[in-house]
Coordinates of C-alpha atoms in Angstrom, one line a residue:
Chain A
M196 CA 87.4 89.0 61.8
S197 CA 87.9 90.3 64.9
S198 CA 89.7 88.3 66.7
T199 CA 90.0 89.5 70.1
A200 CA 92.8 88.6 72.0
A201 CA 92.7 85.7 73.9
F202 CA 91.6 84.4 77.3
P203 CA 94.1 85.1 79.7
L204 CA 96.7 86.6 77.5
P205 CA 98.8 89.0 80.5
A206 CA 98.0 92.1 79.8
A207 CA 100.0 94.3 77.2
A208 CA 101.1 96.8 79.4
G209 CA 99.7 100.1 78.2
P210 CA 101.8 103.1 75.8
E211 CA 103.9 104.6 78.2
P212 CA 102.2 108.0 79.3
T213 CA 104.2 110.7 77.8
T214 CA 102.2 114.0 76.8
R215 CA 99.2 114.1 79.6
R216 CA 98.5 117.2 81.4
P217 CA 99.3 116.5 84.8
R218 CA 96.1 117.9 85.8
R219 CA 93.2 114.9 86.6
V220 CA 90.3 115.6 84.7
L221 CA 88.0 112.9 85.1
P222 CA 86.9 112.2 89.0
G223 CA 87.6 108.9 91.1
F224 CA 91.2 108.5 90.8
G225 CA 91.3 108.6 94.9
L226 CA 88.8 105.5 95.0
S227 CA 89.3 103.9 92.3
L228 CA 93.4 104.1 93.2
G229 CA 92.2 103.0 97.0
Y230 CA 89.8 100.1 96.2
T231 CA 91.4 98.3 93.9
L232 CA 95.1 98.4 95.9
V233 CA 92.8 97.1 99.2
Y234 CA 90.9 94.1 97.2
L235 CA 94.2 93.3 95.5
S236 CA 96.1 93.3 98.7
L237 CA 93.4 90.9 100.2
M238 CA 93.2 88.8 97.6
V239 CA 96.2 88.3 96.0
L240 CA 99.0 89.6 97.8
I241 CA 98.9 88.9 101.3
P242 CA 97.1 85.6 100.7
L243 CA 100.4 84.7 98.1
S244 CA 102.9 86.3 100.7
A245 CA 101.9 83.3 102.9
V246 CA 104.1 81.4 100.6
F247 CA 107.2 83.7 101.7
L248 CA 106.3 83.9 105.4
K249 CA 105.8 80.5 105.6
T250 CA 109.1 79.1 103.6
S251 CA 111.0 81.6 105.8
T252 CA 110.8 79.8 108.8
L253 CA 111.9 76.6 107.4
G254 CA 115.6 77.6 107.2
W255 CA 118.0 77.4 103.8
E256 CA 119.0 74.0 104.9
A257 CA 115.9 72.3 105.2
F258 CA 114.6 74.6 102.1
W259 CA 117.1 73.1 100.2
R260 CA 116.7 69.3 100.9
V261 CA 112.9 69.6 100.1
V262 CA 113.7 71.3 96.4
T263 CA 116.4 69.2 95.9
A264 CA 115.0 65.5 96.8
P265 CA 115.5 62.9 94.2
R266 CA 111.5 62.5 93.8
V267 CA 111.2 66.3 93.1
V268 CA 114.2 67.0 91.2
A269 CA 112.5 64.4 88.8
S270 CA 109.2 66.0 88.7
Y271 CA 110.9 69.3 87.7
E272 CA 112.1 67.2 84.3
L273 CA 109.2 65.8 83.9
S274 CA 107.0 69.5 84.2
F275 CA 109.5 71.3 82.5
G276 CA 110.7 69.3 80.2
A277 CA 106.8 68.2 79.1
S278 CA 106.2 72.0 79.1
L279 CA 109.0 72.8 76.7
L280 CA 107.8 70.1 73.9
A281 CA 104.6 71.1 74.6
A282 CA 104.7 74.9 73.9
A283 CA 107.1 73.8 71.0
L284 CA 105.0 71.7 69.4
N285 CA 101.9 74.6 70.1
T286 CA 104.3 76.9 68.4
V287 CA 104.9 74.9 65.3
F288 CA 101.0 74.1 64.6
G289 CA 99.2 77.2 66.1
L290 CA 101.4 78.8 63.5
L291 CA 100.2 76.6 60.7
L292 CA 96.5 76.9 62.1
A293 CA 96.8 80.9 62.7
W294 CA 98.1 80.9 59.1
S295 CA 95.3 78.9 57.5
L296 CA 92.7 80.7 59.6
V297 CA 93.7 83.9 58.4
R298 CA 94.9 83.5 54.7
Y299 CA 92.9 80.5 53.0
S300 CA 89.2 80.3 53.1
F301 CA 87.5 76.2 54.2
P302 CA 84.1 75.4 54.8
G303 CA 83.4 75.2 58.5
K304 CA 86.5 77.8 59.5
K305 CA 84.1 80.0 61.7
L306 CA 83.7 76.8 63.9
V307 CA 87.5 75.9 63.9
D308 CA 88.1 79.3 65.1
A309 CA 85.5 79.6 67.9
L310 CA 86.7 76.2 68.8
I311 CA 90.1 77.2 68.9
D312 CA 89.4 78.5 72.6
L313 CA 88.0 75.2 74.3
P314 CA 90.4 74.3 76.1
F315 CA 90.5 78.2 78.3
A316 CA 86.6 77.2 78.4
L317 CA 86.8 73.2 79.1
P318 CA 86.9 72.8 82.9
T319 CA 91.0 70.9 83.0
A320 CA 89.1 68.0 84.8
V321 CA 86.9 67.2 81.6
A322 CA 90.1 67.1 79.5
G323 CA 91.8 65.1 81.7
I324 CA 89.5 62.3 82.3
A325 CA 88.4 63.0 77.9
L326 CA 91.9 62.9 76.7
T327 CA 92.4 59.8 78.8
A328 CA 89.8 57.9 77.6
L329 CA 90.7 58.7 74.2
Y330 CA 94.3 57.3 74.9
A331 CA 93.6 54.2 77.4
R332 CA 94.3 50.9 75.7
N333 CA 90.8 50.3 75.4
G334 CA 90.2 54.4 73.7
W335 CA 89.8 55.4 70.4
L336 CA 93.2 56.3 69.7
G337 CA 94.7 54.1 72.4
S338 CA 93.2 50.8 71.0
V339 CA 95.5 52.1 67.8
L340 CA 98.5 53.5 69.1
E341 CA 99.3 50.6 72.0
P342 CA 99.8 47.7 69.4
L343 CA 102.4 49.6 67.6
G344 CA 104.6 50.1 70.5
L345 CA 103.5 53.3 71.8
K346 CA 102.1 53.6 75.0
V347 CA 100.1 57.2 75.7
A348 CA 97.8 56.8 78.9
F349 CA 99.6 56.8 82.1
T350 CA 103.6 57.7 80.8
P351 CA 105.3 61.2 80.7
L352 CA 103.8 60.8 76.9
G353 CA 100.4 61.2 78.3
V354 CA 101.8 64.5 80.1
L355 CA 102.8 65.7 76.8
V356 CA 99.6 65.0 75.9
A357 CA 97.3 66.8 78.0
L358 CA 100.1 70.1 78.4
T359 CA 100.1 70.2 74.6
F360 CA 95.6 70.3 74.7
I361 CA 95.6 72.9 77.0
G362 CA 98.4 75.6 75.4
L363 CA 97.5 75.4 72.1
P364 CA 95.0 78.4 71.9
F365 CA 97.7 80.7 73.2
V366 CA 100.0 80.6 69.9
V367 CA 97.1 80.8 67.8
R368 CA 95.5 83.8 69.9
T369 CA 98.6 85.8 69.8
V370 CA 99.7 85.2 66.3
Q371 CA 96.3 85.4 64.3
P372 CA 96.0 89.3 65.0
V373 CA 99.9 90.1 63.8
L374 CA 99.0 87.8 60.7
E375 CA 95.7 90.1 59.8
D376 CA 97.5 93.0 61.0
I377 CA 99.7 92.6 58.1
D378 CA 100.1 95.0 54.4
T379 CA 99.6 93.0 51.9
E380 CA 102.0 94.9 50.7
L381 CA 104.9 94.2 51.9
E382 CA 104.8 90.9 50.6
E383 CA 103.9 92.5 47.4
A384 CA 106.6 94.2 47.2
A385 CA 109.0 91.5 47.6
A386 CA 107.4 89.4 45.5
S387 CA 107.6 92.2 42.6
L388 CA 111.6 92.1 43.5
G389 CA 111.8 88.4 42.9
A390 CA 111.5 86.7 45.8
H391 CA 110.1 83.1 46.0
R392 CA 107.0 83.0 48.1
W393 CA 109.3 80.8 50.3
Q394 CA 112.2 83.6 50.7
T395 CA 109.0 86.1 51.2
F396 CA 107.5 84.4 54.4
R397 CA 111.2 83.3 56.0
H398 CA 112.9 87.0 55.0
V399 CA 109.5 89.4 55.3
V400 CA 106.7 87.7 57.2
F401 CA 108.4 85.7 59.3
P402 CA 110.2 88.2 61.2
I403 CA 107.5 90.2 61.9
L404 CA 105.8 87.1 63.8
T405 CA 108.6 86.3 65.6
P406 CA 107.9 88.3 68.7
A407 CA 103.9 86.9 68.9
L408 CA 105.4 83.3 68.3
L409 CA 107.6 83.8 71.6
T410 CA 104.9 85.5 73.5
G411 CA 102.7 82.6 72.3
F412 CA 105.3 79.9 73.2
A413 CA 106.2 81.5 76.6
L414 CA 102.5 82.1 77.6
A415 CA 102.0 78.3 76.1
F416 CA 104.7 77.2 78.4
A417 CA 103.7 79.1 81.6
R418 CA 100.5 78.1 81.4
A419 CA 101.9 74.0 81.0
V420 CA 104.2 74.3 83.8
G421 CA 101.6 75.0 86.4
E422 CA 99.0 73.0 85.1
Y423 CA 97.2 70.3 87.0
G424 CA 93.6 69.3 86.9
S425 CA 94.1 67.7 82.8
V426 CA 97.3 65.8 83.6
I427 CA 96.6 64.4 86.4
F428 CA 94.4 61.2 85.3
I429 CA 96.5 60.9 82.3
A430 CA 100.0 60.7 83.7
G431 CA 99.5 58.2 86.3
N432 CA 101.8 59.6 88.3
I433 CA 104.0 57.0 89.2
P434 CA 107.0 58.4 91.4
M435 CA 110.0 59.1 89.2
V436 CA 108.2 58.6 85.9
S437 CA 105.4 60.6 85.5
E438 CA 104.6 63.0 88.7
I439 CA 104.5 66.3 87.5
T440 CA 105.4 69.7 90.5
P441 CA 102.1 70.7 91.4
L442 CA 101.3 67.0 92.0
M443 CA 104.1 66.9 94.6
I444 CA 102.7 69.8 96.3
I445 CA 99.6 68.0 96.3
T446 CA 101.4 64.7 97.9
K447 CA 103.0 66.6 100.7
L448 CA 100.2 68.0 101.5
E449 CA 97.9 64.9 101.8
Q450 CA 100.9 64.3 104.5
F451 CA 100.1 67.1 106.4
D452 CA 104.4 68.1 105.0
Y453 CA 102.9 71.9 105.1
A454 CA 106.5 73.4 104.8
G455 CA 108.0 71.0 102.4
A456 CA 104.6 71.6 100.3
T457 CA 105.6 75.3 100.5
A458 CA 109.1 75.1 99.6
I459 CA 107.7 73.4 96.3
A460 CA 105.7 76.4 95.8
T461 CA 108.3 78.9 96.4
V462 CA 110.1 77.2 94.2
M463 CA 107.2 77.1 91.2
L464 CA 106.4 80.6 91.9
V465 CA 109.4 82.0 91.7
F466 CA 110.0 80.5 88.6
S467 CA 106.2 81.9 87.5
F468 CA 107.6 85.7 88.4
A469 CA 110.5 85.5 86.2
L470 CA 108.4 83.7 83.5
L471 CA 105.3 86.7 84.2
L472 CA 108.2 89.6 83.7
A473 CA 109.6 87.6 80.6
I474 CA 106.3 88.0 79.2
N475 CA 105.9 91.1 79.7
G476 CA 108.6 92.2 77.6
L477 CA 108.2 90.4 75.3
Q478 CA 104.6 91.5 74.5
A479 CA 105.8 95.0 74.6
W480 CA 108.6 94.4 72.0
S481 CA 105.3 92.4 70.1
A482 CA 103.6 95.3 70.1
R483 CA 106.6 97.6 69.4
S484 CA 107.5 95.7 66.6
R485 CA 103.3 95.8 64.8
G486 CA 104.3 99.6 65.7
V487 CA 101.3 100.2 67.2
G488 CA 99.7 100.9 70.7
A489 CA 99.1 97.8 72.7
G490 CA 95.3 98.3 72.7
R491 CA 94.8 98.6 69.1
G492 CA 95.1 94.6 68.2
K493 CA 91.8 94.6 70.3
R494 CA 89.9 96.1 66.2
Chain B
M75 CA 85.7 87.3 57.8
S76 CA 86.0 85.1 54.4
S77 CA 86.6 88.3 52.5
L78 CA 90.0 88.9 54.5
A79 CA 91.3 85.1 53.7
L80 CA 89.6 86.1 49.8
R81 CA 91.9 88.7 49.7
F82 CA 95.1 87.0 50.1
E83 CA 94.6 84.1 48.0
N84 CA 93.2 86.6 45.0
N85 CA 96.9 88.1 45.2
A86 CA 99.7 86.7 43.2
A87 CA 101.7 87.5 45.4
T88 CA 100.4 86.8 48.4
R89 CA 99.3 83.0 47.4
E90 CA 100.5 80.1 48.0
Q91 CA 100.8 77.4 45.6
P92 CA 98.1 74.9 45.6
W93 CA 100.3 71.7 47.1
V94 CA 101.3 74.5 50.3
K95 CA 97.7 75.5 50.6
W96 CA 96.7 71.9 51.3
T97 CA 99.6 71.0 52.9
V98 CA 99.7 73.5 55.8
L99 CA 95.2 73.3 55.7
T100 CA 96.3 69.2 56.5
L101 CA 98.3 69.8 59.4
G102 CA 96.4 72.6 61.0
L103 CA 93.4 71.0 61.0
G104 CA 94.6 67.6 61.4
F105 CA 96.5 68.8 65.0
F106 CA 92.7 70.8 65.7
A107 CA 90.7 67.6 65.0
L108 CA 93.0 65.6 66.7
F109 CA 93.6 67.3 70.1
L110 CA 90.3 69.7 70.1
L111 CA 87.9 68.4 68.4
L112 CA 88.5 64.2 69.0
P113 CA 88.6 64.9 72.8
L114 CA 85.7 66.8 72.9
V115 CA 83.7 64.1 71.5
T116 CA 85.0 61.8 73.6
V117 CA 83.3 63.2 76.8
F118 CA 79.6 63.0 74.9
A119 CA 80.1 59.7 73.6
E120 CA 81.5 58.0 76.9
A121 CA 78.9 60.0 78.7
L122 CA 76.0 58.4 76.5
R123 CA 77.8 55.2 76.4
K124 CA 75.7 53.6 79.1
G125 CA 72.0 55.4 77.3
L126 CA 69.9 58.4 78.6
G127 CA 68.7 56.7 81.8
V128 CA 72.3 56.1 83.3
Y129 CA 73.1 59.5 82.0
F130 CA 70.1 61.6 83.5
A131 CA 70.4 59.1 86.9
A132 CA 73.8 60.5 87.2
L133 CA 73.0 63.9 86.6
T134 CA 70.2 64.2 88.4
E135 CA 71.7 62.0 92.1
P136 CA 71.6 64.2 95.3
D137 CA 75.6 64.2 95.3
A138 CA 75.5 65.8 92.1
L139 CA 72.8 68.0 92.8
S140 CA 74.3 69.5 96.2
A141 CA 78.0 69.6 93.5
L142 CA 75.9 71.6 91.4
K143 CA 74.5 74.4 94.2
L144 CA 77.7 74.4 95.4
T145 CA 79.3 74.9 92.3
L146 CA 76.5 78.0 91.6
I147 CA 77.0 79.6 94.6
A148 CA 80.9 80.1 94.4
A149 CA 80.1 81.1 90.9
L150 CA 77.8 83.8 92.6
I151 CA 79.8 85.0 94.2
A152 CA 82.9 85.2 92.4
V153 CA 81.6 86.7 89.3
P154 CA 80.1 89.8 91.0
L155 CA 83.0 90.7 93.2
N156 CA 85.7 90.3 90.1
L157 CA 83.4 92.2 88.0
V158 CA 83.5 95.3 90.2
F159 CA 86.5 95.1 91.3
G160 CA 87.5 94.7 87.2
V161 CA 85.2 97.8 86.3
W162 CA 87.7 100.1 89.1
A163 CA 90.7 98.8 88.3
A164 CA 90.1 99.0 84.5
W165 CA 88.4 102.7 85.6
L166 CA 91.9 103.5 87.4
V167 CA 94.2 101.7 84.6
T168 CA 93.3 103.3 81.9
K169 CA 91.4 107.0 82.7
F170 CA 94.9 108.2 84.9
D171 CA 98.6 108.3 84.3
F172 CA 100.6 107.4 87.7
R173 CA 103.9 106.0 88.8
G174 CA 103.9 102.4 88.7
K175 CA 100.9 101.9 86.2
S176 CA 102.5 98.9 84.1
F177 CA 103.9 97.8 87.5
L178 CA 99.7 97.3 89.1
V179 CA 99.1 96.2 86.1
T180 CA 101.1 93.0 85.8
L181 CA 100.1 92.5 89.9
I182 CA 96.6 91.8 88.5
D183 CA 98.0 89.4 86.1
L184 CA 99.6 87.4 88.6
P185 CA 97.3 85.0 89.7
F186 CA 97.0 83.6 85.8
S187 CA 100.6 83.0 86.3
V188 CA 100.2 81.2 89.6
S189 CA 100.0 77.5 89.4
P190 CA 95.9 76.6 90.4
V191 CA 97.3 74.3 93.2
V192 CA 99.5 77.0 94.6
A193 CA 96.4 79.3 94.6
G194 CA 94.9 76.5 96.6
L195 CA 97.7 76.2 99.2
I196 CA 97.6 79.7 100.4
Y197 CA 94.4 79.4 101.5
V198 CA 95.6 76.4 103.6
L199 CA 98.5 78.0 104.8
L200 CA 96.6 81.2 106.3
F201 CA 93.0 79.3 107.2
G202 CA 93.8 75.8 107.9
A203 CA 94.2 74.2 111.4
Q204 CA 98.4 74.9 111.4
G205 CA 97.8 77.8 109.4
W206 CA 98.1 82.0 110.6
F207 CA 94.6 82.5 111.6
G208 CA 93.7 78.3 112.2
P209 CA 93.9 78.8 115.9
W210 CA 91.7 81.9 116.5
L211 CA 88.9 80.3 113.8
Q212 CA 89.4 77.2 116.1
E213 CA 88.4 79.5 119.1
H214 CA 85.4 80.9 117.6
D215 CA 84.5 77.5 116.0
L216 CA 84.7 78.9 112.3
K217 CA 85.7 76.9 109.4
I218 CA 87.1 78.4 106.2
V219 CA 89.3 75.6 104.2
F220 CA 87.6 72.0 103.7
A221 CA 84.6 74.5 104.2
V222 CA 82.2 76.7 101.4
P223 CA 84.7 79.9 102.4
G224 CA 87.7 78.2 101.6
I225 CA 85.9 76.8 97.7
V226 CA 84.3 80.5 97.4
L227 CA 88.4 82.5 98.4
A228 CA 90.2 80.0 96.1
T229 CA 87.6 81.0 92.8
V230 CA 87.9 84.5 93.5
F231 CA 91.7 84.1 93.4
V232 CA 91.7 82.0 90.5
T233 CA 89.1 84.3 88.1
F234 CA 90.6 87.4 90.0
P235 CA 91.6 89.5 86.8
F236 CA 89.4 88.1 84.3
V237 CA 87.3 91.2 83.6
A238 CA 90.1 93.8 84.2
R239 CA 92.0 91.5 82.0
E240 CA 89.2 92.3 79.2
L241 CA 88.5 95.7 80.0
I242 CA 92.1 97.4 80.0
P243 CA 92.8 97.5 76.7
L244 CA 89.5 98.0 75.0
M245 CA 89.0 101.4 77.9
E246 CA 92.1 102.0 76.8
A247 CA 91.6 102.0 73.0
Q248 CA 88.5 104.5 73.7
G249 CA 90.9 107.1 75.1
R250 CA 89.7 110.1 77.8
E251 CA 87.6 112.3 75.3
E252 CA 84.4 111.1 75.9
E253 CA 84.1 110.9 79.5
E254 CA 86.0 114.3 80.1
A255 CA 83.9 115.9 77.6
A256 CA 81.0 114.5 80.1
T257 CA 82.5 116.1 83.0
V258 CA 83.3 119.1 81.2
L259 CA 79.6 119.6 80.9
G260 CA 78.8 118.5 84.3
A261 CA 78.3 114.6 84.8
R262 CA 78.8 113.6 88.0
G263 CA 81.5 110.4 88.0
W264 CA 78.6 107.6 88.1
Q265 CA 76.8 109.4 85.0
T266 CA 79.5 109.6 83.4
F267 CA 80.2 106.1 84.0
W268 CA 77.2 105.0 83.7
Y269 CA 76.1 106.5 80.2
V270 CA 79.6 107.6 78.3
T271 CA 82.0 104.5 79.0
L272 CA 79.6 101.7 79.9
P273 CA 77.7 101.9 76.4
N274 CA 81.1 101.6 74.9
V275 CA 82.2 98.7 76.9
K276 CA 79.5 96.6 77.4
W277 CA 80.1 93.8 74.8
G278 CA 83.6 93.6 76.2
L279 CA 82.3 93.5 80.0
L280 CA 79.7 90.8 79.4
Y281 CA 82.5 88.4 77.4
G282 CA 84.8 88.5 80.7
V283 CA 82.2 88.4 82.6
I284 CA 81.8 85.1 80.7
L285 CA 84.9 84.0 80.8
C286 CA 85.0 84.4 84.5
N287 CA 82.0 82.5 84.8
A288 CA 83.4 79.5 82.7
R289 CA 86.5 79.5 84.8
A290 CA 84.6 79.7 88.0
F291 CA 82.8 76.6 87.1
G292 CA 85.4 74.8 85.6
E293 CA 88.2 75.5 88.4
F294 CA 89.4 71.9 89.8
G295 CA 93.0 72.7 90.8
A296 CA 92.6 75.2 93.8
V297 CA 89.3 74.3 94.6
S298 CA 90.5 70.6 95.3
V299 CA 92.9 71.8 97.4
V300 CA 91.0 73.8 100.2
S301 CA 87.9 70.9 99.4
G302 CA 88.9 68.3 101.4
H303 CA 86.1 66.3 98.8
I304 CA 83.5 66.1 101.7
R305 CA 81.0 64.3 99.6
G306 CA 77.7 66.5 99.3
V307 CA 79.4 69.0 101.4
T308 CA 82.4 70.3 99.5
N309 CA 82.0 69.1 96.4
T310 CA 82.2 71.2 93.1
L311 CA 80.8 69.5 89.7
P312 CA 84.3 69.5 88.8
L313 CA 85.7 67.4 92.0
H314 CA 82.1 65.2 91.6
V315 CA 83.7 64.2 87.8
E316 CA 86.8 63.5 89.6
I317 CA 85.0 61.0 92.2
L318 CA 83.0 59.6 90.3
Y319 CA 86.3 58.7 87.9
N320 CA 88.3 57.6 90.2
E321 CA 85.8 55.1 91.6
Y322 CA 85.4 54.0 88.2
Q323 CA 81.9 54.9 87.3
F324 CA 82.8 56.4 84.0
A325 CA 79.3 56.6 82.5
A326 CA 78.7 58.7 85.8
A327 CA 81.7 60.8 85.7
F328 CA 81.6 61.9 81.9
A329 CA 77.5 62.9 82.2
V330 CA 78.9 65.0 84.6
A331 CA 81.8 66.3 82.8
S332 CA 79.1 66.8 79.5
L333 CA 77.3 69.0 81.7
L334 CA 80.4 71.7 82.0
A335 CA 81.3 71.1 78.2
L336 CA 77.9 71.8 77.1
L337 CA 78.6 75.3 79.1
A338 CA 81.9 75.3 78.0
L339 CA 80.2 75.4 74.5
V340 CA 77.9 78.0 75.6
T341 CA 80.7 80.3 76.5
L342 CA 82.8 80.0 73.4
G343 CA 79.3 80.1 71.7
L344 CA 78.4 83.7 73.4
K345 CA 82.1 84.6 73.1
S346 CA 81.7 84.0 69.3
F347 CA 78.4 86.5 69.6
V348 CA 79.4 89.2 71.8
E349 CA 83.1 89.5 69.3
W350 CA 80.7 89.7 66.2
Q351 CA 78.7 92.7 68.2
Q352 CA 81.8 94.4 69.2
A353 CA 83.2 94.2 65.4
Q354 CA 79.5 95.7 64.2
T355 CA 79.9 98.6 66.8
G356 CA 83.6 98.7 65.8
R357 CA 82.5 99.6 62.5
H358 CA 79.8 102.4 63.0
T359 CA 81.7 104.0 64.9
S360 CA 84.9 104.3 63.6

C-alpha cells in the first residue's frame, strides 16, 4: 500500500543541504526564484499583511477591547476547547484505524482506505448540512440520541462532531506510513526477550509512533480551529454558547465593523503561525526519529 | 496491499490475540462508519428523498446552472495558475540549495493554516469599499469584492499550496542526478524539465491538480466572505447549497450537495488510481 501522505499536510522541509557543491549545474535558478517570490508575495504575503496593517490602525486599547469582549472570549473557549477534544478523539481513533489498515486484512479494506480522505475532498458546506441532517431531531442519529437526552445538533456537541469529521484523515495519514515502515524485527526481538504483546506495543511500537501521533494531533487541531463551513450549520450559532471564532469575524463583517473583524483575524493568524512553526518542528522530529530523509515516506 | 497485513498476521511476534484484533477493528471501523460513512450516505439519501423529479429539477434550475458556471470559471483560473506556480516552486526548492529554503517552504504552506474566513477577509480589506484600493477601484468603476474577481482571488489563495505541496517531496526523493546528466549532455532547461523531470513526477503532478481542483470546487468560507451572495451572479455551488438550505429547500440543497459529493468521490477514486500508478512506477524503477 503506497500511502502517499495525505492532502494538506504541511511540508516536511527537506533535509538540510550539507555537502552540495556551491556551483549550480541546472538552469533556471534566478527565474524560478524570482517567479516564486513574486507570485508568493502577490497572492499570499501582501494580502496577509493587510490584516496586520489594518489592525495597527486600531490602536492597542481598542484592539484589546475587541479581542477580549465576553462574546469573543466565549468563542475562543468553544473553538479551542472543541478543537482540542476533536483532535484528541481523532488521535485515539485515528491510531486504531491506521493500525487496522496496516496490520489487519479485512473485506472492504481498500474502500475504507480510499474513503479516509473524504473530509479533504468533500466540500465543507456539504459535510455541514449532512451532519446537521444526521443529528437533527428527525435525523437518523438524532432521533435515537435525543430521546436519550443527548442533544447534538445546534449545541457545542455538534461543533465537536463537525470538527472530528474534518480532522480524522490527518492522524490516519501521518501515522499510517510510519506504521508501514516499522521493521518487524524490532517486535520479534521484543517477543523473543519475553515481552508480552502489550509490553511490546507500549515500549517498542508506541515510542516510534509518538512523533507522528503528535504531528497528526497538531494538524487536526490547526485545521479545526480555523474551520468554518462544516461547523456553522450544525452549531446553531447561539451567542455565548455555540459561536466559533471564525463566525465572530463574519458577524463583525456583516455589521461593517472591519476593524473589529480584522482584530479577531489577527489573533487567529498569530495563533496559526505559532502552530505552523510547532508542526514543522514536530515533523522534523518525526522524520529524524524514523531515521530517514523527509522525502522517503512517499514510497 | 494485503500482503503487508498478512506479513504481520502470520508472524507470531507481530500478531495480536483475536479479541484484541476484533476490538481494534470494531472500534476503528465503527468510528469510520459513524463519522465518515453515515454523513456521506445521508447526502444521497436526503437528495433523493423527494424523488428523481425534484432532484433533477434542483440541478437544472437557472440559479444552480449559473452557480455551476461560476464554480467552473473560478476553478479554471485558479488551478492553472497554481499549477504553474507549483512547478516553478518545486523546481526551485528541490533542484537548488540556498539560504532560507525551509522558511520559503513554510511560507508556501501558509494558506493551509489560515482560516478560510480570514482568507476571504484579506480581499475585503484590500479591495472592499473601505479597503486600500477601494476608492481607486470605484473611480474606475471596477468591482472585485462581491463580484467574480474576488471569488477567483479567494479560490487562488486557498488552493495555493496544493500542487507545490505534492511535487516538492516527490522531486526531493527523485534527486538531481538525471537532470544534471541531461544538462551536461547539452539539453536546454525546458527540455530537461519536459523529457526528464516531468515523466518522473507526472502522477504526483496529476494528483496535486486533482486535489487543487477539488478544493477549488468546494471552497466555502473564503468565497462566502467575498461573494456577497448575489443569486445568479456571485454564487458558487457550495454557496448555492447554503442558500437553498437556509430557505428550507432541503431536497434541493442536498441534490446540489450530492453533485459536489460525487465530485469528491471521483477525486478519491482518481487519487487511489494515481497512488496505484505511482506504486507501479516505483516498483519498476527501484
